Amino acid sequence: MRHVVEQLAASRIREVANEGLGRADVLKFWFGESDEVTPGFIRDAAIASLQAGETFYAHNLGLQELREAIAAYTENLHRGRGTAHWIGRLAVTSGGVNGLMLAAQTLVEAGDEVVVVTPAWPNLVAQSLIMGARVTSVPLRVQTEGARAGAWVLDLDALLAAITPATRMLVVNAPNNPTGWTLSAAEQRSILEHCRRTGTWILADEVYERLYFADDTPNGAAPSFLDVADPDDRVIVAHSFSKSFLMTGWRLGWLVLPPALTDAVGKLIEYNTSCAPVFVQRAATVALQRGNEVTPALVEHLRHCRDTLVPLLRALPGVTLAEPLGGMYAFFRIEGQDDCLAVAKRLVREAGLGLAPGSAFSPEAAGWLRWCFASRDTSRLVQGVERLERWLQAHQQGT
Ligand code: PMP
């Protein structure tokens, strides 16, 4: 076995989830997905495709109809270059995670230096490690004062200082899992200009682009590198159907690439998965075409979930938490509860509450807990906070 594979960390979120195996009474907020089933009309499109006998291989880069639908969707959100412009820059991938891995396979040589902004979804670090890169992390900092105390914020100067001509790739995920941090367009411009000077690739994970609550952009979506970059910039943007269309289990995403890279990524897709399943692509095409029936209501519901959970958590003694600006996670710490992995396991066993430990996302996030608030029934969130409160009370009394 390759050394890096042997060294890959097992998922700490799984480690906590294993504590609750076989327990139906645990309220589970540990994984990054909504508990809402994919809308019926999307499922129907997959069924119709299978009934029509679409059981064969397809184009490496994805069905033409799907790429056209993604192009129209992208055109609608970003920069008005025309639908035709986007089609030559798209690769349909087997989930966002596969798209990110393909980007790493395309760009990263063994021994290259990769910079990752952390806390981050662990896969973003692991993928470059698998390619044999040396990964350096640039941690967000926790704001300690003011109305947004507990928010994780970017030290732009520290990030730019960490990116040198030796840096092959910067990996940045905003809106961020787990912190809810988002990048401003001005920060994206500074990062892009700096990376143009150093010759560094930017791999922008924008899978939470639509799950944005700040109301300060014309399209309602989070600021995107696609809005500031030119087509030939060294920028790859990763997207997914998982979050905005409630399709986590379908395993479908896409990359937006500089045109010169598209065919190379197509070759790599051949050797990884060959293509995404056709019936899944048919479902995704319909999801995009009728996206207005899904995403806006989902975002409003998530806003409601956030606005239900965050004040309740903040009212608990010792809890530090800033309202997340994007994504679907509340990321918080509890004073005196610093061993978050142990706390998360105890919460499962003793309180029936399933959260993810911050240490899964970076060493700086040790002591923090992530709560995925994408819950169809918001009373589950209220119940979860009650369980946490009772556990804290019992714990503080030493019982
Ligand atoms: N990026 C981030 C930051 C994520 O949190 C996730 C899913 N948890 C993904 C990418 C990948 O999502 P998927 O593979 O389901 O498309």
Coordinates of C-alpha atoms and ligand atoms in Angstrom, one line a residue:
M1 CA 0.0 0.0 0.0
R2 CA 1.2 3.5 -0.7
H3 CA 2.4 5.3 2.4
V4 CA 0.0 8.2 2.0
V5 CA -2.9 5.9 1.7
E6 CA -1.9 4.1 4.9
Q7 CA -1.6 7.5 6.6
L8 CA -5.0 8.8 5.6
A9 CA -7.0 9.7 8.7
A10 CA -10.2 7.7 9.3
S11 CA -13.3 10.0 9.4
R12 CA -13.8 11.4 12.9
I13 CA -17.5 12.1 12.0
R14 CA -17.9 8.4 11.2
E15 CA -16.2 7.6 14.5
V16 CA -18.9 9.6 16.3
A17 CA -21.7 8.2 14.2
N18 CA -20.5 4.6 15.0
E19 CA -21.4 5.4 18.7
G20 CA -25.0 5.7 17.6
L21 CA -25.2 2.6 15.4
G22 CA -28.5 0.8 15.8
R23 CA -29.9 3.6 18.0
A24 CA -33.1 5.0 16.5
D25 CA -33.5 7.5 19.4
V26 CA -30.5 9.6 18.4
L27 CA -31.3 13.0 16.8
K28 CA -28.7 13.0 14.0
F29 CA -27.2 16.2 12.8
W30 CA -23.7 15.0 12.1
F31 CA -23.6 14.5 8.3
G32 CA -23.8 17.3 5.8
E33 CA -27.1 16.6 4.2
S34 CA -30.7 17.5 4.5
D35 CA -33.2 14.8 5.7
E36 CA -35.5 15.8 2.9
V37 CA -36.1 13.3 0.0
T38 CA -35.2 14.5 -3.5
P39 CA -38.3 16.1 -5.1
G40 CA -40.6 13.7 -6.9
F41 CA -40.3 15.2 -10.4
I42 CA -36.5 14.7 -10.3
R43 CA -36.9 11.1 -9.2
D44 CA -39.6 10.6 -11.9
A45 CA -37.1 11.7 -14.6
A46 CA -34.6 9.0 -13.4
I47 CA -37.3 6.4 -13.5
A48 CA -38.5 7.5 -17.0
S49 CA -34.9 7.2 -18.2
L50 CA -34.5 3.7 -16.9
Q51 CA -37.9 2.7 -18.3
A52 CA -36.8 4.0 -21.7
G53 CA -33.8 1.7 -21.5
E54 CA -31.1 4.3 -21.1
T55 CA -28.7 1.8 -19.5
F56 CA -25.6 2.5 -21.5
Y57 CA -22.3 4.4 -21.3
A58 CA -22.3 8.1 -22.2
H59 CA -19.9 10.9 -23.2
N60 CA -17.0 11.3 -20.7
L61 CA -17.9 15.0 -20.1
G62 CA -21.6 14.3 -19.7
L63 CA -24.8 14.3 -21.8
Q64 CA -25.0 17.3 -24.2
E65 CA -28.5 18.1 -22.8
L66 CA -27.1 18.2 -19.3
R67 CA -24.1 20.3 -20.2
E68 CA -26.5 22.7 -22.0
A69 CA -28.7 22.9 -18.9
I70 CA -25.6 23.6 -16.7
A71 CA -24.4 26.2 -19.1
A72 CA -27.8 28.0 -19.0
Y73 CA -27.8 27.8 -15.2
T74 CA -24.3 29.2 -15.0
E75 CA -25.1 31.9 -17.5
N76 CA -28.1 32.9 -15.4
L77 CA -25.9 33.3 -12.3
H78 CA -22.6 34.5 -13.6
R79 CA -21.3 37.3 -15.8
G80 CA -23.4 37.0 -18.9
R81 CA -20.9 35.5 -21.3
G82 CA -23.5 33.6 -23.2
T83 CA -24.6 29.9 -22.8
A84 CA -22.3 28.8 -25.6
H85 CA -19.3 30.1 -23.7
W86 CA -19.9 27.8 -20.8
I87 CA -20.5 24.6 -22.6
G88 CA -16.8 24.2 -23.6
R89 CA -15.8 24.6 -20.0
L90 CA -17.9 22.0 -18.4
A91 CA -17.3 18.4 -17.1
V92 CA -20.0 16.5 -15.4
T93 CA -18.6 14.5 -12.5
S94 CA -19.7 11.7 -10.3
G95 CA -20.4 14.0 -7.3
G96 CA -18.7 17.1 -6.2
V97 CA -16.0 15.1 -4.5
N98 CA -15.1 13.3 -7.7
G99 CA -14.9 16.7 -9.5
L100 CA -12.5 18.0 -6.8
M101 CA -10.4 14.8 -7.1
L102 CA -10.2 15.1 -10.9
A103 CA -9.0 18.7 -10.4
A104 CA -6.3 17.5 -8.1
Q105 CA -5.3 14.7 -10.5
T106 CA -5.1 17.2 -13.4
L107 CA -3.0 19.8 -11.6
V108 CA -1.0 18.3 -8.7
E109 CA 2.4 16.5 -9.1
A110 CA 3.9 14.5 -6.3
G111 CA 6.0 16.9 -4.2
D112 CA 4.0 20.0 -5.2
E113 CA 2.9 22.4 -2.5
V114 CA -0.8 22.9 -2.0
V115 CA -2.3 25.5 0.3
V116 CA -5.7 24.8 1.9
V117 CA -7.8 27.3 3.8
T118 CA -9.0 25.6 7.0
P119 CA -11.1 24.5 8.8
A120 CA -12.1 22.5 5.7
W121 CA -14.1 19.5 4.8
P122 CA -11.4 16.8 5.3
N123 CA -11.6 15.5 1.7
L124 CA -10.1 18.8 0.4
V125 CA -6.8 18.1 2.2
A126 CA -6.9 14.3 1.7
Q127 CA -7.2 14.5 -2.1
S128 CA -4.0 16.5 -2.5
L129 CA -2.2 14.2 0.0
I130 CA -3.3 11.3 -2.1
M131 CA -1.6 13.0 -5.1
G132 CA 1.6 13.2 -3.1
A133 CA 1.5 16.9 -2.4
R134 CA 2.8 18.7 0.6
V135 CA -0.2 20.4 2.1
T136 CA 0.1 23.7 4.1
S137 CA -3.0 25.0 5.8
V138 CA -3.9 28.6 6.3
P139 CA -6.3 28.8 9.2
L140 CA -9.2 31.2 9.4
R141 CA -9.2 33.1 12.7
V142 CA -11.9 33.3 15.3
Q143 CA -13.3 36.8 15.9
T144 CA -13.3 37.3 19.6
E145 CA -15.3 40.6 20.0
G146 CA -18.2 42.4 18.6
A147 CA -21.6 41.3 17.2
R148 CA -20.0 38.5 15.3
A149 CA -17.8 37.1 18.1
G150 CA -17.3 33.4 17.3
A151 CA -17.2 34.0 13.5
W152 CA -14.3 32.5 11.6
V153 CA -12.7 35.1 9.4
L154 CA -10.0 35.2 6.8
D155 CA -6.7 36.9 7.4
L156 CA -6.2 37.9 3.8
D157 CA -2.6 39.0 4.3
A158 CA -1.7 35.7 5.9
L159 CA -3.2 33.8 3.1
L160 CA -1.5 35.8 0.4
A161 CA 1.8 35.5 2.3
A162 CA 1.4 31.7 2.3
I163 CA 1.0 31.6 -1.5
T164 CA 4.3 31.9 -3.3
P165 CA 5.6 31.0 -6.8
A166 CA 6.3 27.5 -5.2
T167 CA 2.5 27.0 -4.5
R168 CA 0.9 24.9 -7.2
M169 CA -2.6 25.1 -6.0
L170 CA -4.8 26.9 -3.5
V171 CA -7.9 25.1 -2.3
V172 CA -10.6 27.3 -0.9
N173 CA -14.2 26.4 0.1
A174 CA -16.6 29.2 0.5
P175 CA -19.4 29.3 1.7
N176 CA -17.5 27.1 4.0
N177 CA -18.2 23.7 5.6
P178 CA -18.0 23.7 8.6
T179 CA -17.7 27.4 9.7
G180 CA -20.3 29.2 7.5
W181 CA -17.6 31.7 6.5
T182 CA -18.0 33.2 3.1
L183 CA -15.6 35.1 0.8
S184 CA -16.4 38.6 -0.5
A185 CA -15.9 39.5 -4.2
A186 CA -13.1 41.9 -3.2
E187 CA -11.3 39.1 -1.4
Q188 CA -11.7 36.8 -4.4
R189 CA -10.3 39.5 -6.6
S190 CA -7.2 40.0 -4.3
I191 CA -6.6 36.2 -4.2
L192 CA -7.0 35.9 -7.9
E193 CA -4.6 38.8 -8.6
H194 CA -2.1 37.4 -6.2
C195 CA -2.3 33.9 -7.8
R196 CA -1.9 35.3 -11.2
R197 CA 1.4 36.7 -10.1
T198 CA 2.6 33.5 -8.4
G199 CA 1.2 31.2 -11.2
T200 CA -0.9 29.3 -8.6
W201 CA -4.1 27.4 -9.5
I202 CA -7.2 28.2 -7.6
L203 CA -9.5 25.2 -6.9
A204 CA -12.7 26.9 -5.6
D205 CA -15.2 24.6 -4.0
E206 CA -18.5 26.4 -4.4
V207 CA -20.9 23.6 -3.8
Y208 CA -22.7 25.8 -1.2
E209 CA -23.0 28.8 -3.6
R210 CA -26.8 28.9 -3.5
L211 CA -27.0 28.3 0.2
Y212 CA -26.3 31.9 1.0
F213 CA -28.2 34.1 3.4
A214 CA -26.5 37.5 3.2
D215 CA -28.8 39.3 0.7
D216 CA -25.9 41.4 -0.7
T217 CA -25.5 39.9 -4.2
P218 CA -27.6 40.6 -7.3
N219 CA -28.2 36.9 -8.0
G220 CA -28.8 35.9 -4.3
A221 CA -25.9 33.4 -4.6
A222 CA -22.6 33.7 -2.8
P223 CA -19.8 35.6 -4.5
S224 CA -18.1 33.3 -7.0
F225 CA -14.7 33.1 -8.6
L226 CA -16.6 32.8 -11.9
D227 CA -17.7 36.4 -11.4
V228 CA -14.1 37.8 -11.1
A229 CA -12.0 35.4 -13.2
D230 CA -11.4 35.4 -16.9
P231 CA -12.0 32.1 -18.8
D232 CA -8.2 31.4 -19.2
D233 CA -7.3 32.2 -15.6
R234 CA -5.9 29.3 -13.6
V235 CA -9.2 28.7 -11.8
I236 CA -11.4 25.6 -11.5
V237 CA -14.7 25.8 -9.8
A238 CA -16.4 22.7 -8.3
H239 CA -20.1 22.3 -8.1
S240 CA -22.6 19.7 -6.9
F241 CA -26.2 18.7 -7.3
S242 CA -26.1 17.4 -3.7
K243 CA -26.9 20.6 -1.7
S244 CA -29.0 22.9 -3.9
F245 CA -31.1 20.2 -5.3
L246 CA -31.4 17.7 -2.4
M247 CA -29.5 15.0 -4.4
T248 CA -26.7 13.8 -2.1
G249 CA -27.2 10.1 -2.8
W250 CA -27.2 10.6 -6.6
R251 CA -23.5 11.4 -6.8
L252 CA -23.5 14.1 -9.4
G253 CA -21.6 17.3 -9.8
W254 CA -19.7 19.4 -12.3
L255 CA -16.5 21.4 -12.9
V256 CA -16.2 24.7 -14.6
L257 CA -12.7 24.7 -16.2
P258 CA -10.5 26.9 -18.3
P259 CA -11.3 25.8 -21.9
A260 CA -7.8 24.4 -22.4
L261 CA -8.3 21.9 -19.6
T262 CA -11.7 20.4 -20.6
D263 CA -10.5 17.7 -22.9
A264 CA -7.8 16.7 -20.4
V265 CA -10.3 16.3 -17.7
G266 CA -12.5 14.2 -20.1
K267 CA -9.5 11.8 -20.5
L268 CA -9.2 11.5 -16.7
I269 CA -12.9 10.9 -16.4
E270 CA -12.5 8.0 -18.8
Y271 CA -9.9 6.4 -16.4
N272 CA -11.8 7.2 -13.2
T273 CA -15.5 6.5 -13.8
S274 CA -15.8 6.8 -17.7
C275 CA -19.0 8.7 -17.3
A276 CA -21.8 9.5 -14.8
P277 CA -24.9 7.2 -15.0
V278 CA -27.2 8.4 -17.7
F279 CA -30.4 8.1 -15.6
V280 CA -28.8 10.3 -13.0
Q281 CA -27.8 12.8 -15.6
R282 CA -31.4 12.9 -16.9
A283 CA -32.7 13.6 -13.4
A284 CA -30.2 16.4 -13.0
T285 CA -31.2 17.9 -16.3
V286 CA -34.7 18.2 -15.1
A287 CA -33.6 19.5 -11.7
L288 CA -31.8 22.4 -13.4
Q289 CA -34.6 23.1 -15.8
R290 CA -37.1 23.2 -13.0
G291 CA -34.7 24.4 -10.3
N292 CA -36.9 27.3 -9.4
E293 CA -39.3 24.8 -7.9
V294 CA -36.5 23.5 -5.6
T295 CA -33.7 25.8 -4.6
P296 CA -35.4 29.1 -3.6
A297 CA -37.8 27.3 -1.2
L298 CA -34.9 25.2 0.1
V299 CA -32.8 28.3 0.9
E300 CA -35.8 30.0 2.6
H301 CA -36.3 26.8 4.6
L302 CA -32.7 26.6 5.6
R303 CA -32.8 30.3 6.6
H304 CA -35.7 29.4 8.9
C305 CA -33.7 26.4 10.3
R306 CA -30.7 28.6 10.9
D307 CA -32.9 31.3 12.6
T308 CA -34.5 28.6 14.8
L309 CA -31.3 26.9 15.9
V310 CA -28.8 29.8 16.3
P311 CA -30.6 31.9 18.9
L312 CA -31.5 28.8 21.0
L313 CA -27.8 27.6 21.0
R314 CA -26.6 31.1 21.8
A315 CA -28.9 31.2 24.8
L316 CA -27.1 28.2 26.4
P317 CA -24.5 29.1 29.0
G318 CA -21.0 29.1 27.7
V319 CA -21.9 28.7 24.0
T320 CA -20.0 30.9 21.4
L321 CA -21.5 31.0 18.0
A322 CA -21.8 33.5 15.2
E323 CA -24.7 33.3 12.7
P324 CA -23.4 31.5 9.6
L325 CA -23.7 33.5 6.4
G326 CA -23.8 30.5 4.1
G327 CA -24.0 26.7 4.0
M328 CA -26.1 24.6 6.4
Y329 CA -24.0 24.4 9.5
A330 CA -23.9 26.0 12.9
F331 CA -20.4 25.8 14.2
F332 CA -20.0 26.5 17.9
R333 CA -18.0 25.9 21.0
I334 CA -19.0 25.3 24.6
E335 CA -16.8 26.8 27.3
G336 CA -15.0 24.1 29.2
Q337 CA -15.8 21.4 26.7
D338 CA -12.5 21.3 24.8
D339 CA -12.2 17.7 23.8
C340 CA -14.8 17.9 21.1
L341 CA -14.4 14.3 19.9
A342 CA -15.1 13.0 23.4
V343 CA -17.9 15.4 23.9
A344 CA -19.5 14.5 20.6
K345 CA -19.3 10.8 21.6
R346 CA -20.8 11.4 25.0
L347 CA -23.6 13.5 23.5
V348 CA -24.6 10.5 21.4
R349 CA -24.4 8.1 24.3
E350 CA -25.8 10.2 27.1
A351 CA -28.0 12.7 25.4
G352 CA -29.1 11.1 22.1
L353 CA -27.7 14.0 20.1
G354 CA -25.5 13.5 17.0
L355 CA -23.1 16.3 16.2
A356 CA -19.8 16.4 14.3
P357 CA -16.5 17.2 16.1
G358 CA -14.6 20.3 15.0
S359 CA -11.4 18.4 15.1
A360 CA -12.5 16.5 12.0
F361 CA -12.0 19.7 10.0
S362 CA -8.6 21.0 11.3
P363 CA -6.6 21.2 14.5
E364 CA -7.6 24.8 15.1
A365 CA -11.3 23.7 15.2
A366 CA -10.7 21.2 18.1
G367 CA -13.1 22.2 20.8
W368 CA -15.8 23.1 18.3
L369 CA -18.9 21.2 17.2
R370 CA -20.8 21.3 13.9
W371 CA -24.5 21.0 13.7
C372 CA -26.1 20.5 10.3
F373 CA -29.4 22.4 10.5
A374 CA -30.9 21.1 7.2
S375 CA -33.9 19.5 8.9
R376 CA -37.3 19.2 7.3
D377 CA -39.0 19.4 10.7
T378 CA -37.5 22.3 12.6
S379 CA -38.9 20.9 15.9
R380 CA -36.1 18.4 15.7
L381 CA -33.7 21.3 16.1
V382 CA -35.5 22.6 19.1
Q383 CA -35.6 19.1 20.6
G384 CA -31.9 18.7 20.0
V385 CA -31.1 22.0 21.8
E386 CA -33.2 20.8 24.7
R387 CA -31.2 17.6 24.9
L388 CA -27.9 19.5 24.8
E389 CA -29.2 21.9 27.5
R390 CA -30.2 19.0 29.8
W391 CA -26.8 17.3 29.2
L392 CA -24.9 20.5 30.0
Q393 CA -26.9 21.0 33.2
A394 CA -26.3 17.5 34.3
H395 CA -22.7 17.7 33.4
Q396 CA -22.1 21.0 35.1
Q397 CA -23.6 19.5 38.3
G398 CA -21.1 16.6 37.9
T399 CA -23.8 14.0 37.6
Ligands
PMP1 N1 -17.4 20.2 -0.9 C1 -17.8 20.4 0.3 C2 -17.3 21.6 1.1 C3 -18.7 19.5 0.9 O1 -19.1 19.8 2.2 C4 -19.2 18.4 0.2 C5 -20.1 17.4 0.8 N2 -20.1 17.3 2.1 C6 -18.7 18.3 -1.1 C7 -17.8 19.2 -1.6 C8 -19.1 17.2 -2.0 O2 -20.4 16.9 -2.2 P1 -20.9 15.7 -3.2 O3 -19.7 14.8 -3.4 O4 -22.0 15.1 -2.5 O5 -21.3 16.4 -4.4

